[in-house]
Short mmCIF file of C-alpha atoms and ligand atoms in Angstrom, two decimals:
data_model
loop_
_atom_site.label_atom_id
_atom_site.label_comp_id
_atom_site.label_asym_id
_atom_site.label_seq_id
_atom_site.Cartn_x
_atom_site.Cartn_y
_atom_site.Cartn_z
CA UNK A 129 -0.01 -0.03 -0.03
CA UNK A 130 1.45 3.38 -0.87
CA UNK A 131 1.88 5.71 2.48
CA UNK A 132 0.23 9.05 2.03
CA UNK A 133 2.52 12.08 3.52
CA UNK A 134 4.64 9.43 5.21
CA UNK A 135 7.43 11.21 7.56
CA UNK A 136 6.30 14.64 6.37
CA UNK A 137 5.76 16.92 9.24
CA UNK A 138 1.93 18.75 9.33
CA UNK A 139 1.68 22.00 11.31
CA UNK A 140 5.32 21.66 12.28
CA UNK A 141 5.08 18.27 14.05
CA UNK A 142 6.18 14.99 12.63
CA UNK A 143 4.15 11.71 11.96
CA UNK A 144 2.88 9.91 14.89
CA UNK A 145 1.90 6.32 14.39
CA UNK A 146 -0.64 5.18 17.13
CA UNK A 147 -0.87 1.22 17.29
CA UNK A 148 -4.24 0.37 18.80
CA UNK A 149 -5.74 3.73 17.85
CA UNK A 150 -9.15 1.99 17.11
CA UNK A 151 -9.29 0.88 20.74
CA UNK A 152 -10.73 2.33 23.96
CA UNK A 153 -7.56 3.97 24.87
CA UNK A 154 -6.02 4.88 21.06
CA UNK A 155 -9.36 6.37 19.95
CA UNK A 156 -9.10 8.93 22.49
CA UNK A 157 -5.22 9.47 22.02
CA UNK A 158 -5.67 9.92 18.29
CA UNK A 159 -7.84 13.29 18.19
CA UNK A 160 -5.85 14.61 20.91
CA UNK A 161 -2.74 14.50 18.79
CA UNK A 162 -4.35 15.61 15.75
CA UNK A 163 -5.86 18.57 17.43
CA UNK A 164 -2.21 19.48 18.71
CA UNK A 165 -1.17 19.66 14.76
CA UNK A 166 0.28 16.24 14.37
CA UNK A 167 0.28 14.15 11.47
CA UNK A 168 -1.37 10.94 12.82
CA UNK A 169 -1.45 7.44 11.34
CA UNK A 170 -3.26 4.58 12.97
CA UNK A 171 -2.14 0.98 12.80
CA UNK A 172 -5.22 -1.36 12.92
CA UNK A 173 -5.85 -5.07 11.62
CA UNK A 174 -9.33 -3.99 10.53
CA UNK A 175 -9.51 -1.15 8.24
CA UNK A 176 -7.35 0.66 5.99
CA UNK A 177 -8.72 4.42 4.69
CA UNK A 178 -8.35 8.07 5.68
CA UNK A 179 -10.90 9.34 7.92
CA UNK A 180 -11.30 12.77 9.43
CA UNK A 181 -7.44 13.61 8.54
CA UNK A 182 -6.24 10.06 10.09
CA UNK A 183 -4.41 7.91 7.92
CA UNK A 184 -5.14 4.09 8.80
CA UNK A 185 -2.78 1.28 7.57
CA UNK A 186 -3.29 -2.03 7.89
CA UNK A 187 -1.16 -4.27 10.01
CA UNK A 188 -1.03 -7.12 12.57
CA UNK A 189 1.70 -6.81 15.40
CA UNK A 190 1.39 -10.54 16.41
CA UNK A 191 2.07 -11.80 12.65
CA UNK A 192 4.27 -8.80 12.00
CA UNK A 193 2.16 -8.05 8.52
CA UNK A 194 2.31 -4.48 7.65
CA UNK A 195 4.44 -3.15 10.56
CA UNK A 196 7.28 -2.05 8.44
CA UNK A 197 5.14 0.39 6.13
CA UNK A 198 3.45 1.59 9.33
CA UNK A 199 6.41 2.54 11.34
CA UNK A 200 8.04 4.12 7.99
CA UNK A 201 8.64 7.74 8.75
CA UNK A 202 7.33 7.94 12.20
CA UNK A 203 9.09 9.97 14.55
CA UNK A 204 6.57 9.15 17.58
CA UNK A 205 5.04 5.91 18.18
CA UNK A 206 2.32 5.59 20.67
CA UNK A 207 1.67 2.01 21.31
CA UNK A 208 -2.04 1.23 22.63
CA UNK A 209 -2.51 -2.07 20.80
CA UNK A 210 -2.72 -4.72 23.52
CA UNK A 211 -4.76 -7.91 24.56
CA UNK A 212 -5.10 -10.29 27.22
CA UNK A 213 -1.93 -12.11 25.99
CA UNK A 214 0.97 -11.96 23.68
CA UNK A 215 1.88 -8.17 24.23
CA UNK A 216 5.66 -8.96 24.55
CA UNK A 217 5.53 -10.44 21.23
CA UNK A 218 3.50 -7.33 19.86
CA UNK A 219 6.09 -4.74 21.35
CA UNK A 220 9.20 -7.07 19.94
CA UNK A 221 7.64 -6.94 16.47
CA UNK A 222 6.88 -3.22 16.87
CA UNK A 223 10.57 -2.34 18.12
CA UNK A 224 12.17 -4.28 15.51
CA UNK A 225 10.72 -2.84 12.58
CA UNK A 226 10.55 0.73 13.76
CA UNK A 227 14.68 0.36 14.72
CA UNK A 228 15.13 -0.62 10.93
CA UNK A 229 13.74 2.53 9.69
CA UNK A 230 14.60 5.15 12.41
CA UNK A 231 14.90 5.89 15.85
CA UNK A 232 11.34 7.17 17.09
CA UNK A 233 10.35 7.88 20.70
CA UNK A 234 8.39 4.92 21.55
CA UNK A 235 5.70 5.85 24.34
CA UNK A 236 4.08 2.69 25.87
CA UNK A 237 1.05 2.10 28.07
CA UNK A 238 1.47 -0.50 30.70
CA UNK A 239 -0.63 -1.76 34.04
CA UNK A 240 -0.12 -0.31 37.63
CA UNK A 241 1.25 -3.23 39.41
CA UNK A 242 3.18 -5.09 36.35
CA UNK A 243 6.33 -5.24 38.34
CA UNK A 244 4.67 -6.07 41.99
CA UNK A 245 1.93 -9.13 40.48
CA UNK A 246 4.40 -11.84 40.66
CA UNK A 247 3.17 -14.29 38.24
CA UNK A 248 4.77 -17.63 39.10
CA UNK A 249 2.41 -20.62 39.18
CA UNK A 250 0.06 -22.08 36.43
CA UNK A 251 -2.72 -20.82 38.66
CA UNK A 252 -1.06 -17.10 38.60
CA UNK A 253 -0.38 -17.38 34.67
CA UNK A 254 -4.18 -18.55 34.12
CA UNK A 255 -5.43 -15.77 36.04
CA UNK A 256 -2.69 -12.75 36.07
CA UNK A 257 -0.81 -13.75 33.12
CA UNK A 258 -1.63 -10.29 31.64
CA UNK A 259 0.42 -8.54 34.36
CA UNK A 260 3.59 -10.73 33.12
CA UNK A 261 3.22 -9.95 29.46
CA UNK A 262 2.81 -6.21 30.19
CA UNK A 263 6.18 -6.24 32.29
CA UNK A 264 7.62 -8.38 29.62
CA UNK A 265 6.75 -5.79 27.00
CA UNK A 266 7.83 -3.13 28.91
CA UNK A 267 11.28 -4.52 29.16
CA UNK A 268 11.17 -4.88 25.39
CA UNK A 269 10.55 -1.35 25.07
CA UNK A 270 13.24 -0.28 27.52
CA UNK A 271 15.62 -2.66 25.99
CA UNK A 272 14.93 -1.54 22.38
CA UNK A 273 17.51 0.99 21.97
CA UNK A 274 14.84 3.49 20.92
CA UNK A 275 14.15 6.64 23.03
CA UNK A 276 11.32 5.50 25.07
CA UNK A 277 8.62 6.53 27.86
CA UNK A 278 6.41 4.17 29.72
CA UNK A 279 3.09 4.86 31.77
CA UNK A 280 1.58 2.38 34.12
CA UNK A 281 -2.27 3.37 34.29
CA UNK A 282 -5.10 1.45 36.60
CA UNK A 283 -7.97 -0.28 35.32
CA UNK A 284 -9.90 2.04 32.98
CA UNK A 285 -13.83 2.36 33.79
CA UNK A 286 -14.61 1.23 30.51
CA UNK A 287 -13.05 -2.16 31.49
CA UNK A 288 -14.63 -2.17 34.62
CA UNK A 289 -18.19 -1.66 33.16
CA UNK A 290 -17.66 -4.12 30.64
CA UNK A 291 -17.05 -6.80 33.57
CA UNK A 292 -19.89 -5.52 35.41
CA UNK A 293 -22.23 -6.12 32.62
CA UNK A 294 -21.38 -9.71 32.18
CA UNK A 295 -21.18 -10.44 35.78
CA UNK A 296 -24.80 -8.75 36.24
CA UNK A 297 -26.07 -11.44 33.80
CA UNK A 298 -25.70 -14.04 36.34
CA UNK A 299 -28.29 -14.42 39.14
CA UNK A 300 -25.74 -14.88 42.05
CA UNK A 301 -22.43 -12.63 41.40
CA UNK A 302 -19.22 -14.53 42.46
CA UNK A 303 -16.34 -11.88 43.19
CA UNK A 304 -12.69 -12.24 44.32
CA UNK A 305 -12.37 -11.61 47.77
CA UNK A 306 -10.46 -8.81 49.05
CA UNK A 307 -9.82 -7.40 45.48
CA UNK A 308 -9.63 -3.59 45.06
CA UNK A 309 -9.56 -1.36 42.26
CA UNK A 310 -8.78 2.50 41.64
CA UNK A 311 -10.34 2.89 38.11
CA UNK A 312 -9.01 5.91 35.77
CA UNK A 313 -10.90 7.39 33.01
CA UNK A 314 -9.61 6.64 29.89
CA UNK A 315 -9.79 9.98 28.31
CA UNK A 316 -7.63 11.24 31.27
CA UNK A 317 -4.96 8.44 30.46
CA UNK A 318 -5.24 9.54 26.86
CA UNK A 319 -4.51 13.05 27.50
CA UNK A 320 -1.63 12.11 29.58
CA UNK A 321 0.00 9.81 26.93
CA UNK A 322 -0.44 12.46 24.08
CA UNK A 323 1.36 14.91 26.28
CA UNK A 324 3.86 12.40 26.82
CA UNK A 325 4.43 11.67 23.26
CA UNK A 326 4.83 15.21 22.62
CA UNK A 327 7.56 15.53 25.70
CA UNK A 328 10.95 14.37 25.45
CA UNK A 329 11.60 10.62 26.09
CA UNK A 330 11.10 10.21 30.11
CA UNK A 331 11.57 6.54 30.49
CA UNK A 332 9.08 4.96 33.42
CA UNK A 333 6.87 8.04 34.36
CA UNK A 334 5.04 7.84 37.58
CA UNK A 335 1.76 5.64 37.73
CA UNK A 336 -1.65 7.29 36.87
CA UNK A 337 -4.64 5.80 38.78
CA UNK A 338 -8.22 7.11 39.45
CA UNK A 339 -9.35 9.36 42.55
CA UNK A 340 -10.68 6.43 44.68
CA UNK A 341 -10.12 2.94 45.78
CA UNK A 342 -12.98 0.63 45.57
CA UNK A 343 -13.81 -2.79 46.51
CA UNK A 344 -14.66 -5.17 44.06
CA UNK A 345 -18.19 -5.38 45.42
CA UNK A 346 -18.36 -1.69 46.05
CA UNK A 347 -17.86 -1.02 42.25
CA UNK A 348 -20.32 -3.81 41.53
CA UNK A 349 -23.09 -2.68 43.51
CA UNK A 350 -22.40 0.97 41.90
CA UNK A 351 -23.34 -0.39 38.57
CA UNK A 352 -26.26 -2.56 39.90
CA UNK A 353 -27.52 0.66 41.75
CA UNK A 354 -27.15 2.63 38.63
CA UNK A 355 -29.09 0.24 36.48
CA UNK A 356 -31.76 -0.70 39.01
CA UNK A 357 -30.63 -4.48 39.82
CA UNK A 358 -30.06 -6.47 42.77
CA UNK A 359 -27.97 -9.33 43.11
CA UNK A 360 -26.54 -11.40 45.77
CA UNK A 361 -22.51 -11.05 45.66
CA UNK A 362 -20.54 -14.25 47.04
CA UNK A 363 -17.04 -13.46 47.94
CA UNK A 364 -14.35 -16.05 46.22
CA UNK A 365 -11.09 -16.81 47.63
CA UNK A 366 -8.45 -16.85 44.75
CA UNK A 367 -5.44 -19.25 45.14
CA UNK A 368 -1.72 -18.16 44.26
CA UNK A 369 0.84 -15.58 44.83
CA UNK A 370 -0.57 -13.05 42.03
CA UNK A 371 -4.09 -13.26 43.96
CA UNK A 372 -2.40 -12.80 47.03
CA UNK A 373 -0.45 -9.54 45.86
CA UNK A 374 -3.56 -7.97 44.32
CA UNK A 375 -5.23 -8.53 47.67
CA UNK A 376 -2.34 -6.73 49.39
CA UNK A 377 -3.11 -3.54 46.70
CA UNK A 378 -0.34 -4.53 44.17
CA UNK A 379 -2.60 -3.05 41.44
CA UNK A 380 -3.26 0.11 43.24
CA UNK A 381 -1.45 3.57 43.59
CA UNK A 382 -3.10 5.74 46.18
CA UNK A 383 -0.13 8.07 46.20
CA UNK A 384 -0.72 8.62 42.32
CA UNK A 385 -4.67 9.24 42.51
CA UNK A 386 -4.14 11.75 40.05
CA UNK A 387 -7.36 10.90 37.93
CA UNK A 388 -10.28 13.13 38.52
CA UNK A 389 -13.39 11.28 37.23
CA UNK A 390 -14.74 9.05 39.45
CA UNK A 391 -16.59 5.52 39.10
CA UNK A 392 -20.01 7.17 39.86
CA UNK A 393 -19.51 10.11 37.43
CA UNK A 394 -18.58 7.97 34.95
CA UNK A 395 -21.66 5.71 35.41
CA UNK A 396 -23.91 8.36 35.27
CA UNK A 397 -22.82 9.90 32.04
CA UNK A 398 -22.27 6.38 30.28
CA UNK A 399 -25.68 5.05 31.34
CA UNK A 400 -27.74 8.23 30.48
CA UNK A 401 -30.83 7.08 28.57
N1 NAP B 600 -8.24 -1.48 29.42
C1 NAP B 600 -7.64 -1.23 30.94
O1 NAP B 600 -8.26 -1.08 32.07
C2 NAP B 600 -6.24 -0.70 30.71
C3 NAP B 600 -5.31 -0.58 31.88
C4 NAP B 600 -4.17 -0.33 31.81
C5 NAP B 600 -3.25 -0.39 30.49
N2 NAP B 600 -4.14 -0.73 29.52
C6 NAP B 600 -3.39 -1.14 28.06
O2 NAP B 600 -3.89 -0.14 27.44
C7 NAP B 600 -3.98 -0.61 26.10
C8 NAP B 600 -5.02 -0.19 25.52
O3 NAP B 600 -6.17 -0.75 26.04
P1 NAP B 600 -7.84 -0.49 25.67
O4 NAP B 600 -8.31 -0.82 26.80
O5 NAP B 600 -7.85 0.49 24.89
O6 NAP B 600 -7.81 -2.16 24.47
P2 NAP B 600 -8.77 -2.27 23.74
O7 NAP B 600 -10.03 -1.19 23.74
O8 NAP B 600 -8.92 -3.78 23.86
O9 NAP B 600 -8.15 -1.90 22.25
C9 NAP B 600 -6.97 -2.99 21.81
C10 NAP B 600 -6.28 -2.20 20.59
O10 NAP B 600 -5.32 -3.02 20.19
C11 NAP B 600 -5.28 -3.49 18.84
N3 NAP B 600 -4.39 -4.47 18.71
C12 NAP B 600 -4.82 -5.78 19.29
N4 NAP B 600 -4.31 -6.89 18.91
C13 NAP B 600 -3.36 -6.33 17.90
C14 NAP B 600 -2.58 -6.69 16.78
N5 NAP B 600 -2.17 -8.13 16.95
N6 NAP B 600 -2.10 -5.94 15.89
C15 NAP B 600 -2.47 -4.56 16.03
N7 NAP B 600 -3.44 -4.16 16.80
C16 NAP B 600 -3.74 -4.92 17.67
C17 NAP B 600 -6.80 -3.34 18.36
O11 NAP B 600 -6.83 -2.69 17.12
P3 NAP B 600 -7.68 -3.42 15.97
O12 NAP B 600 -8.61 -4.50 16.60
O13 NAP B 600 -8.34 -2.41 15.02
O14 NAP B 600 -6.81 -4.26 15.22
C18 NAP B 600 -7.30 -2.39 19.38
O15 NAP B 600 -7.36 -0.76 18.60
C19 NAP B 600 -3.64 -2.06 26.15
O16 NAP B 600 -1.89 -2.15 25.95
C20 NAP B 600 -3.97 -2.41 27.70
O17 NAP B 600 -2.85 -3.24 28.08
C21 NAP B 600 -5.24 -0.96 29.46
#
């Protein structure tokens, strides 16, 4: 596919590639960068067209297909693509391709607790392999030889809402005992990522978490209340070292409660009729 405007600065700023620019976070990052005068390209497995001044290029970070064309000319790469597993391989394919064509600033989004949730046993891997894969991807970025910035964010409200919706289908809801979360607004994380992308590479920056810590049951009850439902909740004790670390708060960043929007505010807005 022929790349349009590859590497050409627009409005004084160079080309920025956003991987995962179609996802919950990435699609909030893209307009912020465009509105800052950047020339933005999005890598996606799905469509390949230009919309609202954003160039979409097809590519798959797992297979490596299309990645070389996507990174061509990028001065900054905001790496938001991710899934439940395999983020280490995605990061590796991305930084390898990027290193072949230049030395872009790679801005990576990881998760609070990536370095504090030990994923050791099979049980840990089955339930918390995501944390290990985020930590491994962080290391790939840090060891890439490219300039880099990594931000660890807490769980987004959107993720908690998705889980709450699934759980609410059950007549009786099992929840992991002792688990707490500090959900953060994806829009606020997107604003921070855009700010980091346009600044000089900063390595691992301070975590970003929401304004309050909630128990899993509080979060679910908030959703049930907002949707006028009632369900019994049963606490379930999860085995393993990773679950123990989460019960001890490894996924929280109370000293970095910098997000403003609360879970309740998010629910009111999102569930508006
Ligand atoms: N959700 C949270 O609570 C949370 C908290 C902290 C950190 N994070 C991190 O933030 C990032 C974004 O999360 P999100 O919630 O926005 O995810 P999401 O809504 O599930 O979106 C995932 C994005 O990744 C892209 N993607 C997935 N696999 C890909 C592949 N093989 N090749 C190319 N693109 C691929 C998808 O693009 P296409 O489908 O268009 O190809 C999509 O744009 C992830 O790295 C995640 O680990 C998330």
